[in-house]
GROMACS .gro file of C-alpha atoms in nm:
model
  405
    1UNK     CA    1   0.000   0.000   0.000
    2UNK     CA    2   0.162   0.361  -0.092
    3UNK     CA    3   0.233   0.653   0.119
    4UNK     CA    4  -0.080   0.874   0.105
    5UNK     CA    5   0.019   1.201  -0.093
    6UNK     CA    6   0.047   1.516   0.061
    7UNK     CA    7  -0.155   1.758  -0.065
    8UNK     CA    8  -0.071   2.079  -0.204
    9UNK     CA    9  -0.307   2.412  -0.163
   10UNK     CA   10  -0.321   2.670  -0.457
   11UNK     CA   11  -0.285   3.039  -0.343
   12UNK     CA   12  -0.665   3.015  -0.486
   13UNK     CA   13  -0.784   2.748  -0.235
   14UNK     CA   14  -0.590   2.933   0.055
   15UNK     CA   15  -0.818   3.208  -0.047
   16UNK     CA   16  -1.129   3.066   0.015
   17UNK     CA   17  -1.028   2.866   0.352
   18UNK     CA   18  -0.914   3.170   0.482
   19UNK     CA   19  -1.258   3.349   0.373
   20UNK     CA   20  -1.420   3.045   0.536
   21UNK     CA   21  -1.222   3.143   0.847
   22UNK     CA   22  -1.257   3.478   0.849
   23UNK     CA   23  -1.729   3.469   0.832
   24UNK     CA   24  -1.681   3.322   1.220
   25UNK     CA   25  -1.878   3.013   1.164
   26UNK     CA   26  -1.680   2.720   1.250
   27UNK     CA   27  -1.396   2.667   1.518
   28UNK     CA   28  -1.033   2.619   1.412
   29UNK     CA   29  -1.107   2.280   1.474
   30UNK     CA   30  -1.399   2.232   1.266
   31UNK     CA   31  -1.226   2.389   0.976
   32UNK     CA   32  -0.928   2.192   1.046
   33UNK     CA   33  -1.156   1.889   0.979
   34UNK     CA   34  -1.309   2.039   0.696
   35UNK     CA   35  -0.972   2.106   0.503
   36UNK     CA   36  -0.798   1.856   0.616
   37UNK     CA   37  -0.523   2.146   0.747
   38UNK     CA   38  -0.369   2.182   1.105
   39UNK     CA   39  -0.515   2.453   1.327
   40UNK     CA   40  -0.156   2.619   1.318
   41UNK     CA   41  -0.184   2.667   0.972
   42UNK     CA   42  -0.532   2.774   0.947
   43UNK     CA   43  -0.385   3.094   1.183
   44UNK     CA   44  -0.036   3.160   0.957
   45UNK     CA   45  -0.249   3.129   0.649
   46UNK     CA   46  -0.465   3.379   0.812
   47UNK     CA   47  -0.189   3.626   0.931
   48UNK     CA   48   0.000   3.602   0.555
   49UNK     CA   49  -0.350   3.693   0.449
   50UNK     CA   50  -0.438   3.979   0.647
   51UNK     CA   51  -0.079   4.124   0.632
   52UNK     CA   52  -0.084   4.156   0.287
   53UNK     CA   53  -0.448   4.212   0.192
   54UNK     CA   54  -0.437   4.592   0.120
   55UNK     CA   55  -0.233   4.486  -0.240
   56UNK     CA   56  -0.559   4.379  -0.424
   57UNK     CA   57  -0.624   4.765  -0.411
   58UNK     CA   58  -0.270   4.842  -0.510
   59UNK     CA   59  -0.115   4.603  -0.771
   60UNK     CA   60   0.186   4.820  -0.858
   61UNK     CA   61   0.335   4.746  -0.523
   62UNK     CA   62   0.334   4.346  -0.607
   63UNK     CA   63   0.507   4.449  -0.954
   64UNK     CA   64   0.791   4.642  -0.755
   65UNK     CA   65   0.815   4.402  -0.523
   66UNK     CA   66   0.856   4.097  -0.767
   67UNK     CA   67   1.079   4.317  -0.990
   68UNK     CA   68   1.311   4.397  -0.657
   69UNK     CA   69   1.291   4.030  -0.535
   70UNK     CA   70   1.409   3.929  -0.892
   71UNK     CA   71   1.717   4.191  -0.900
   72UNK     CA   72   1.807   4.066  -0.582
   73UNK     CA   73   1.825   3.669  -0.672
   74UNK     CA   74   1.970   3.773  -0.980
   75UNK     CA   75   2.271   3.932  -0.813
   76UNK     CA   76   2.255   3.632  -0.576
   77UNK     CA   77   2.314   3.404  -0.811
   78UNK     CA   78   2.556   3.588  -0.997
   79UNK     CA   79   2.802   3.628  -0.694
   80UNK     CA   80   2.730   3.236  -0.616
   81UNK     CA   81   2.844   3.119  -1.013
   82UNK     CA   82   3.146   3.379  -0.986
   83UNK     CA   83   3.240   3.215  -0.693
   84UNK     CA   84   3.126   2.886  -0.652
   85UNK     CA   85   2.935   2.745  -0.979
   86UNK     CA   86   2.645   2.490  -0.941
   87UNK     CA   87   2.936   2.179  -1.019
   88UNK     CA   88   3.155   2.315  -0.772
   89UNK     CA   89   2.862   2.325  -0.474
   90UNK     CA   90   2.734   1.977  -0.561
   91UNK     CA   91   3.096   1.814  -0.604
   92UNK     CA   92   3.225   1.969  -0.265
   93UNK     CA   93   2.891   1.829  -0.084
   94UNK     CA   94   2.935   1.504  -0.248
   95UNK     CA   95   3.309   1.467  -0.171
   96UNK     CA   96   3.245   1.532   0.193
   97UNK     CA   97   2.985   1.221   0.238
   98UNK     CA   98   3.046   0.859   0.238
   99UNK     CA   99   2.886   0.732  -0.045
  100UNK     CA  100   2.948   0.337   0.124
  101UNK     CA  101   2.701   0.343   0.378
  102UNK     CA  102   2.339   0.173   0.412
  103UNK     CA  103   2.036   0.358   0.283
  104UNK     CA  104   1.922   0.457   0.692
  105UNK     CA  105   2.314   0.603   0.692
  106UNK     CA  106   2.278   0.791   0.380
  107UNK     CA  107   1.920   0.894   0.513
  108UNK     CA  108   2.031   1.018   0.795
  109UNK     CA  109   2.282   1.247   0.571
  110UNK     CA  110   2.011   1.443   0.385
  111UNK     CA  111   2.023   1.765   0.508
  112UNK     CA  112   1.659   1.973   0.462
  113UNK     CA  113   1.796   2.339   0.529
  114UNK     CA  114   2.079   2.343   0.187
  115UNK     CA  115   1.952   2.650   0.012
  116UNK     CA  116   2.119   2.557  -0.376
  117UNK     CA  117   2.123   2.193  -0.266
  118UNK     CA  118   1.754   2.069  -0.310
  119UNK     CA  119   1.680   1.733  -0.137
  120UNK     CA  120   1.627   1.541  -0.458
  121UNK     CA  121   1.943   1.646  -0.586
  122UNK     CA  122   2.114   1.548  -0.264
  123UNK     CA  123   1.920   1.171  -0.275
  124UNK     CA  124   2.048   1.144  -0.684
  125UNK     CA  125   2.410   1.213  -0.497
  126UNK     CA  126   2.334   0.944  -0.258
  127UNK     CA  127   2.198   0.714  -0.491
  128UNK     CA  128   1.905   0.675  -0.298
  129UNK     CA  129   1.495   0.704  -0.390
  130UNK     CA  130   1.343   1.007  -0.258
  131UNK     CA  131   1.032   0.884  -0.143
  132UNK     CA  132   1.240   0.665   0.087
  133UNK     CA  133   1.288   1.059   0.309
  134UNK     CA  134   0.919   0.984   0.406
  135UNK     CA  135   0.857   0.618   0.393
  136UNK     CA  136   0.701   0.544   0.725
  137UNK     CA  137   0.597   0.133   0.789
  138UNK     CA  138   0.196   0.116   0.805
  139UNK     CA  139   0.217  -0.056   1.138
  140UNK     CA  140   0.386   0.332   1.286
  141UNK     CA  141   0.125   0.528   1.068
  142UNK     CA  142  -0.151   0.365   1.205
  143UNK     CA  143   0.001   0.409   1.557
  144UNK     CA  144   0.053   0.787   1.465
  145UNK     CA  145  -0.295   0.828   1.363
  146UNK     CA  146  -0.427   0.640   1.667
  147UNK     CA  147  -0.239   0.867   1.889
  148UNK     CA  148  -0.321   1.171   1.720
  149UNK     CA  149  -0.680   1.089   1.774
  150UNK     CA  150  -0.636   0.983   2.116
  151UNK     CA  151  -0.452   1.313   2.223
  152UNK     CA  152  -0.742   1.528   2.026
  153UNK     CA  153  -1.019   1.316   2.259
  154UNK     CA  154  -0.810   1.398   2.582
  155UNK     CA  155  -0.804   1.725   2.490
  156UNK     CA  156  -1.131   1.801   2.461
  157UNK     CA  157  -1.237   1.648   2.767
  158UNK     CA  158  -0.978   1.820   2.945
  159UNK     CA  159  -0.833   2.156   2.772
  160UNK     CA  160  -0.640   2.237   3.067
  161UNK     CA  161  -0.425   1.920   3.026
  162UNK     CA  162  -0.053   2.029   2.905
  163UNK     CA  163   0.184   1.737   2.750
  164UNK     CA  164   0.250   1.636   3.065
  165UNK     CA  165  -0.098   1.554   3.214
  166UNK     CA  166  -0.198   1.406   2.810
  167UNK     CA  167   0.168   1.215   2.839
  168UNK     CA  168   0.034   1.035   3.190
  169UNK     CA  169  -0.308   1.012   3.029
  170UNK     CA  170  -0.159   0.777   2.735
  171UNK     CA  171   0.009   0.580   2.941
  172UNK     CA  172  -0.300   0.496   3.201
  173UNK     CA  173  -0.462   0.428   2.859
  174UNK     CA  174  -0.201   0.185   2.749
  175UNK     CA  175  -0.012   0.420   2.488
  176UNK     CA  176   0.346   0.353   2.555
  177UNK     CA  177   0.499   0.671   2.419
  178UNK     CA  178   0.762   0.976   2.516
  179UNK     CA  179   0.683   1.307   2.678
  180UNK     CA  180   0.899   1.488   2.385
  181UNK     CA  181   0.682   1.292   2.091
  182UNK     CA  182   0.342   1.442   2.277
  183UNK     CA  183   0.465   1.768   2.311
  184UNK     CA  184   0.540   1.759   1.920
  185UNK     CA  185   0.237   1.620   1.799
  186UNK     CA  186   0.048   1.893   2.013
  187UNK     CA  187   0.220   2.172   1.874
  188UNK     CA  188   0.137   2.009   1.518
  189UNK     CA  189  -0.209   2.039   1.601
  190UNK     CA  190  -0.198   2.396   1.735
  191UNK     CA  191  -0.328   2.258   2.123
  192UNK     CA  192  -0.194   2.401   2.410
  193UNK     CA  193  -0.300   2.393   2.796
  194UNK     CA  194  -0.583   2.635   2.904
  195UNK     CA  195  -0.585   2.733   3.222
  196UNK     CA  196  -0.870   2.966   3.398
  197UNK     CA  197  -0.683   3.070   3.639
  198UNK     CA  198  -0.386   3.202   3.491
  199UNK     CA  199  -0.393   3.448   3.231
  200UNK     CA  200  -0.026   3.392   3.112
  201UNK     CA  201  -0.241   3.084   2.929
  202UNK     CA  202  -0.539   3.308   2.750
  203UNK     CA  203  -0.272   3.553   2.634
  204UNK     CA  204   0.084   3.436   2.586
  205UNK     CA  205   0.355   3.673   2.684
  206UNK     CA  206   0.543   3.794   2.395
  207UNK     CA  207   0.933   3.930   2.427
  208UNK     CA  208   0.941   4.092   2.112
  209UNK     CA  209   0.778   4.409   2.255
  210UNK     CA  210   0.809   4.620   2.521
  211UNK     CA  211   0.614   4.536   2.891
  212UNK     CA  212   0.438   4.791   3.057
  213UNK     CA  213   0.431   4.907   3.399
  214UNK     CA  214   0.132   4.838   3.612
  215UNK     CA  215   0.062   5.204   3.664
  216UNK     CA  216  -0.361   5.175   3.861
  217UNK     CA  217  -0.212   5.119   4.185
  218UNK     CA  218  -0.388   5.475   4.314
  219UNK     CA  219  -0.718   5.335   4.209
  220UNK     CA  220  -0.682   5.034   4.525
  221UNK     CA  221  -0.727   5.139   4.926
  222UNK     CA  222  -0.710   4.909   5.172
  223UNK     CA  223  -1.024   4.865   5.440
  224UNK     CA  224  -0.935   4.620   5.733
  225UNK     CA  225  -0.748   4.333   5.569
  226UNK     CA  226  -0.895   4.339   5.258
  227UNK     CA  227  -0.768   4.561   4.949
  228UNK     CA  228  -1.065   4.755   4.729
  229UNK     CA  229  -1.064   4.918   4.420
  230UNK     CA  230  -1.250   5.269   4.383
  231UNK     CA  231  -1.274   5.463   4.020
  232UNK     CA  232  -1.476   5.749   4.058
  233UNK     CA  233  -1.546   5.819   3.735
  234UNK     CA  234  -1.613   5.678   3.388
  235UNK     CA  235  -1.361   5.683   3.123
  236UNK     CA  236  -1.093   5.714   3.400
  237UNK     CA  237  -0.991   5.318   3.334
  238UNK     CA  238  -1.101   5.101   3.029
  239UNK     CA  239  -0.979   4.767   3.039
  240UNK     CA  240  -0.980   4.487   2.794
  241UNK     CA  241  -0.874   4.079   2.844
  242UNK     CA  242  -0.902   3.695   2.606
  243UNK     CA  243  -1.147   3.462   2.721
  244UNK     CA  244  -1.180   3.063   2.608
  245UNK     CA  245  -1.515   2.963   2.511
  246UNK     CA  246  -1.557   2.536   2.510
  247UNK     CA  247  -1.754   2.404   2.215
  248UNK     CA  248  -1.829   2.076   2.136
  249UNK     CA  249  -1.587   2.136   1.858
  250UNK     CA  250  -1.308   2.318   2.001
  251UNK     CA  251  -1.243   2.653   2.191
  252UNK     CA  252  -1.394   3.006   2.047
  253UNK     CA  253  -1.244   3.335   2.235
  254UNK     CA  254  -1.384   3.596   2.341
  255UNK     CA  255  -1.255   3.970   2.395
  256UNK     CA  256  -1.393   4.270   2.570
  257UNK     CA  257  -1.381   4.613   2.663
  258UNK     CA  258  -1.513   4.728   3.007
  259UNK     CA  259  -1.493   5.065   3.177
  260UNK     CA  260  -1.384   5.025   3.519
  261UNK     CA  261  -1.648   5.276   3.729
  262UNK     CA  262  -1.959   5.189   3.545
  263UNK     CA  263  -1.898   4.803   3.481
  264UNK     CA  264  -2.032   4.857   3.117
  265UNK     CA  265  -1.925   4.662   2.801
  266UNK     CA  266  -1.776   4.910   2.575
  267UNK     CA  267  -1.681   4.660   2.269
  268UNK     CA  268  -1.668   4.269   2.238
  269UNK     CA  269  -1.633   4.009   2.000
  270UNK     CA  270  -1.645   3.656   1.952
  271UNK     CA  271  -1.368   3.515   1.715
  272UNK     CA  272  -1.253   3.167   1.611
  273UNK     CA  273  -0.895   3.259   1.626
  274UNK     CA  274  -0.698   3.440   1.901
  275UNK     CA  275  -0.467   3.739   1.710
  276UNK     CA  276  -0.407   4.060   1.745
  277UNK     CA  277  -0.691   4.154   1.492
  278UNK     CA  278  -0.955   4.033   1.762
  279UNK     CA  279  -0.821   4.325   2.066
  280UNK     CA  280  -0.769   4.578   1.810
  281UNK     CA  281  -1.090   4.537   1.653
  282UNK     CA  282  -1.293   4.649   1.952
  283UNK     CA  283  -1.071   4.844   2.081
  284UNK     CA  284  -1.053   5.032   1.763
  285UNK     CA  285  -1.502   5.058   1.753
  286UNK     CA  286  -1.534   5.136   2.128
  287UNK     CA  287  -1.321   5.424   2.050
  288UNK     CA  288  -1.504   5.503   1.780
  289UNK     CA  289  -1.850   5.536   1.994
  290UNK     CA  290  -1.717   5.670   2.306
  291UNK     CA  291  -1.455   5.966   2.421
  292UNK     CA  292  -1.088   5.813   2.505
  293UNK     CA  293  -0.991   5.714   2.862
  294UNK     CA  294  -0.732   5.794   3.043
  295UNK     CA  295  -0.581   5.447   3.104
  296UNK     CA  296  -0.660   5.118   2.914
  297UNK     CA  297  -0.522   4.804   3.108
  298UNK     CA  298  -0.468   4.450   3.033
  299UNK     CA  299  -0.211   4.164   3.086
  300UNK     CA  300   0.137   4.087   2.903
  301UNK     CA  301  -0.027   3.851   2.646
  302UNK     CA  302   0.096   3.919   2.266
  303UNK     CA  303  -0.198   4.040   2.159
  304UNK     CA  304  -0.189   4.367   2.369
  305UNK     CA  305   0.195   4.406   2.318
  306UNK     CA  306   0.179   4.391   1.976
  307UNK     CA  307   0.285   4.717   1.774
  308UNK     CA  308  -0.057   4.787   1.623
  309UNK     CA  309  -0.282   4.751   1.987
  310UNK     CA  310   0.004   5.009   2.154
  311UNK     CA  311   0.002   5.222   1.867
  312UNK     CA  312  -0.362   5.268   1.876
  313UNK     CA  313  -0.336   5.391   2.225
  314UNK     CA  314  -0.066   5.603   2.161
  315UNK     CA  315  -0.252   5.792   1.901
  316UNK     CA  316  -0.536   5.879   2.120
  317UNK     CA  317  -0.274   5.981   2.399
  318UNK     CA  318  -0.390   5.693   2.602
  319UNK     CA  319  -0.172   5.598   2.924
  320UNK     CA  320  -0.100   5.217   2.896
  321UNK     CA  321  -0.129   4.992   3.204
  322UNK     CA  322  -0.042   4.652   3.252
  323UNK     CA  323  -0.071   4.383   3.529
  324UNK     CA  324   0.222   4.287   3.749
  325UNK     CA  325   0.363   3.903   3.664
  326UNK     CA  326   0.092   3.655   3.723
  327UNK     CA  327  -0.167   3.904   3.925
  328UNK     CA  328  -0.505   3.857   3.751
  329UNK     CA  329  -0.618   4.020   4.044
  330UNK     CA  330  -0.523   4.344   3.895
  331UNK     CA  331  -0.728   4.351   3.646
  332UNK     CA  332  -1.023   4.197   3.892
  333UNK     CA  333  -1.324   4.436   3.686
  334UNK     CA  334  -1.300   4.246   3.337
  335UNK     CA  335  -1.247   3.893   3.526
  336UNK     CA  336  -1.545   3.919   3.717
  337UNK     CA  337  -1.759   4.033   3.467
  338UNK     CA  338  -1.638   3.729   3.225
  339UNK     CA  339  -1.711   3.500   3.580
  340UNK     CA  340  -2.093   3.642   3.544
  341UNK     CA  341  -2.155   3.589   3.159
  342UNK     CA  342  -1.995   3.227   3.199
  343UNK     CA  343  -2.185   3.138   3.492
  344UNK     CA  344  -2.550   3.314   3.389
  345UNK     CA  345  -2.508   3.304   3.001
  346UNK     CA  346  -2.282   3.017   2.841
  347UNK     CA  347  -2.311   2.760   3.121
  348UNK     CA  348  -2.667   2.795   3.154
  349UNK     CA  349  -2.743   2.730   2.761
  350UNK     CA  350  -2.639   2.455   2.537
  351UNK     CA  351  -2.504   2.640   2.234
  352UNK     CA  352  -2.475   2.387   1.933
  353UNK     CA  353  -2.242   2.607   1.755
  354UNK     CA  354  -2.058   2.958   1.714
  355UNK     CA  355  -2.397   3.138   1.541
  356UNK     CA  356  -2.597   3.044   1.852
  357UNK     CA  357  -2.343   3.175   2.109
  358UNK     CA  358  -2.269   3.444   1.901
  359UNK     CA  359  -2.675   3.506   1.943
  360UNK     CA  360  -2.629   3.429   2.307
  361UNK     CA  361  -2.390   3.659   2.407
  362UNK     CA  362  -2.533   3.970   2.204
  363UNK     CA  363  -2.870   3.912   2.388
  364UNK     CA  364  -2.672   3.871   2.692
  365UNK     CA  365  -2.446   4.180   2.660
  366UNK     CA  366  -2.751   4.405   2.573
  367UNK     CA  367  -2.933   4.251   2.910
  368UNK     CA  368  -2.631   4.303   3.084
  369UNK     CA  369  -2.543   4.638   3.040
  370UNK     CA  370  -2.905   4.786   2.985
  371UNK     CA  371  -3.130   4.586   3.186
  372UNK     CA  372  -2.930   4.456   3.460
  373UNK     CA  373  -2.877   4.598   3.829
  374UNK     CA  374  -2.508   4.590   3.951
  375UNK     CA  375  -2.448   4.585   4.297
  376UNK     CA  376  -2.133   4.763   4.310
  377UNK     CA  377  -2.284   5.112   4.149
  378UNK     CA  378  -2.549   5.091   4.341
  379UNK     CA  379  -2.804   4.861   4.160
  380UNK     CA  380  -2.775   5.081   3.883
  381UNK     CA  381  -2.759   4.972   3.510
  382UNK     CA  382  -2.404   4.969   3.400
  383UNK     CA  383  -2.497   5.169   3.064
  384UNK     CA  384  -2.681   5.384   3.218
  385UNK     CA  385  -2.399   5.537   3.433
  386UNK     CA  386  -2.166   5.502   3.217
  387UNK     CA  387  -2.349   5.737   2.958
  388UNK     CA  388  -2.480   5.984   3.202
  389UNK     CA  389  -2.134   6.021   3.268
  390UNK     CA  390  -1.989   6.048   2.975
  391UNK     CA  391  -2.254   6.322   2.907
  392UNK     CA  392  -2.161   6.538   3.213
  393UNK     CA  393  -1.786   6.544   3.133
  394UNK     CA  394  -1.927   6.671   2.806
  395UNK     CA  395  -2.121   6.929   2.955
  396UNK     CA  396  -1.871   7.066   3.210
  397UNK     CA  397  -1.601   7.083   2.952
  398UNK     CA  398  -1.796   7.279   2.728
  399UNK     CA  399  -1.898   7.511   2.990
  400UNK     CA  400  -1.512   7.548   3.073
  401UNK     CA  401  -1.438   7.640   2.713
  402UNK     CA  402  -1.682   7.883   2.687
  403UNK     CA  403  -1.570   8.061   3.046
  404UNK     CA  404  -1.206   8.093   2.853
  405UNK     CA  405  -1.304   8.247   2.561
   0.00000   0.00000   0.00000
């Protein structure tokens, strides 16, 4: 029986996955089904896709780009045949391996990284059949897609599971197999461990920008032994945060905006993928409906360090906050307020799929902040005070720029 073939997506096909992706419908997972395509490459396809998006409206950039690209491999190539020459690069590689070993030996020689080298050039060197790179007995494909579907089940049961926990899980389950091998497969299959509790899990930490100081420490008083927070105004603090959502067919994620005085929901959205696109998307319309705060506050996780969410706030001179290693607690508002739409909204209702909790949460959210008494404002409705707010500042500012005329 032959290797199944490996198959190859036109820029076309990307295309339409990624449209697919990008209406909200399905999970990564379900779309990973679908396709027959890895969650992790669902999200790169998406990210190529997004990032370069704005050339359909201007073609003449592709055109200088190719043309540049072309000048540059040209000169490559030129300073490689001055140098070098193609018979020079293949003899010196070939000279340097033992062409009298066994076919694992010489497999084990084939080197996947050689820029001007390509692997079916180096296998005609070796004297040995390409296909033979990839040849994998049917007894250890079967066992790889047995585990594979084993790890998915364990998964979903348990989402907070990392390798470790699935690695024990295997075993209990008869799977004889190393912690290293589970850790790969589940970064094949985009899973990682979710954990409530800490929010270095809902948005990873990124070191390729700069951290932020947590900078809302005048906000908390302390009364006895316990340690309160007090915002007297609206539009003083806005703060935003990831949350999972379990499906029956994977995780959705949910983002939000809340203003830290009034408790109201500013901007949300429900997304199948976690990027930067989802914070900077309602971050980007709540600004767009309501005047600027002075601080916006969140964790570490990429998605807030990223260039585009902290240039947004720099451009409306907002003062960026972020929370102190592994303290949730300081940015208690938005966690409690995702603890009350879990607890009275998505674990109340069995949503079949992302259009019904979609439905859920916008009847939810509207409930929430215009129907719904909140204790801490004084079993006022978190819209309400948030507006009436909103339109004082308003007033008093105009008054103030009319006095200094």
């Amino acid at each position: 029986m032959g290797r199944k073939k490996v198959r190859k997506f036109s820029s076309v096909e990307k295309t339409k996955i990624v449209l697919d992706l990008l209406k909200e419908e399905l999970t990564l997972v379900e779309l990973s089904s679908k396709y027959g395509v890895t969650s992790k490459t669902l999200q790169n396809w998406k990210h190529q896709f997004m990032e370069h998006a704005y050339l359909a409206f201007d073609p003449s950039k592709v055109v200088s780009a190719y043309k540049d690209e072309i000048a540059h491999l040209k000169d490559e190539n030129d300073s490689l045949a001055k140098t070098l020459g193609k018979t020079t690069v293949e003899r010196d590689w070939a000279v340097g391996k033992l062409k009298s070993l066994d076919l694992l030996s010489k497999k084990g020689l084939v080197e996947s990284k050689l820029t001007h080298l390509p692997k079916a050039r180096q296998c005609k060197l070796l004297s040995i059949n390409r296909s033979f790179l990839y040849y994998k007995s049917s007894i250890e494909d079967s066992f790889n897609k047995e585990l594979i579907n084993k790890i998915a089940d364990i998964y979903i049961d348990h989402p907070e599971y990392g390798y470790r926990y699935i690695y024990n899980q295997l075993l209990e389950d008869g799977l004889s197999i190393g912690k290293n091998r589970v850790l790969h497969y589940m970064r094949r299959m985009g899973l990682c461990a979710v954990y409530p509790r800490k929010k270095v899990f809902t948005s990873f930490k990124s070191s390729k920008y700069k951290a932020h100081g947590y900078l809302l420490d005048k906000y908390w008083f302390s009364s006895g032994q316990t340690r309160r927070l007090y915002v007297p105004k609206s539009n003083q603090v806005w703060s935003g945060d990831i949350t999972y959502i379990k499906t029956n067919n994977g995780f959705i994620y949910f983002a939000a905006i809340i203003d830290w005085h009034s408790k109201a929901i500013l901007s949300y959205k429900v997304s199948n993928s976690m990027d930067t696109t989802l914070v900077t998307d309602i971050l980007e319309e709540a600004l767009s409906k309501y005047p600027a705060p002075e601080y916006f506050n969140s964790d570490h996780g990429s998605q807030y360090t990223s260039h585009g969410h902290i240039q947004l706030l720099k451009k409306y001179g907002i003062k960026i906050s972020m929370n102190g290693q592994g303290r949730s607690i300081d940015n208690v508002v938005i966690e409690r307020f995702f603890r009350t739409i879990k607890y009275n909204c998505l674990f109340i209702n069995d949503f079949k799929n992302i259009k019904e909790i979609k439905q859920g949460i916008n009847d939810y959210m509207h409930k929430y902040n215009y129907k719904r008494f909140h204790s801490s404002i004084k079993y006022q409705k978190p819209m309400n005070v948030y507006l009436t707010h909103v339109k004082n500042q308003y007033a008093k500012a105009e008054i103030t720029r009319k006095q200094n005329l």
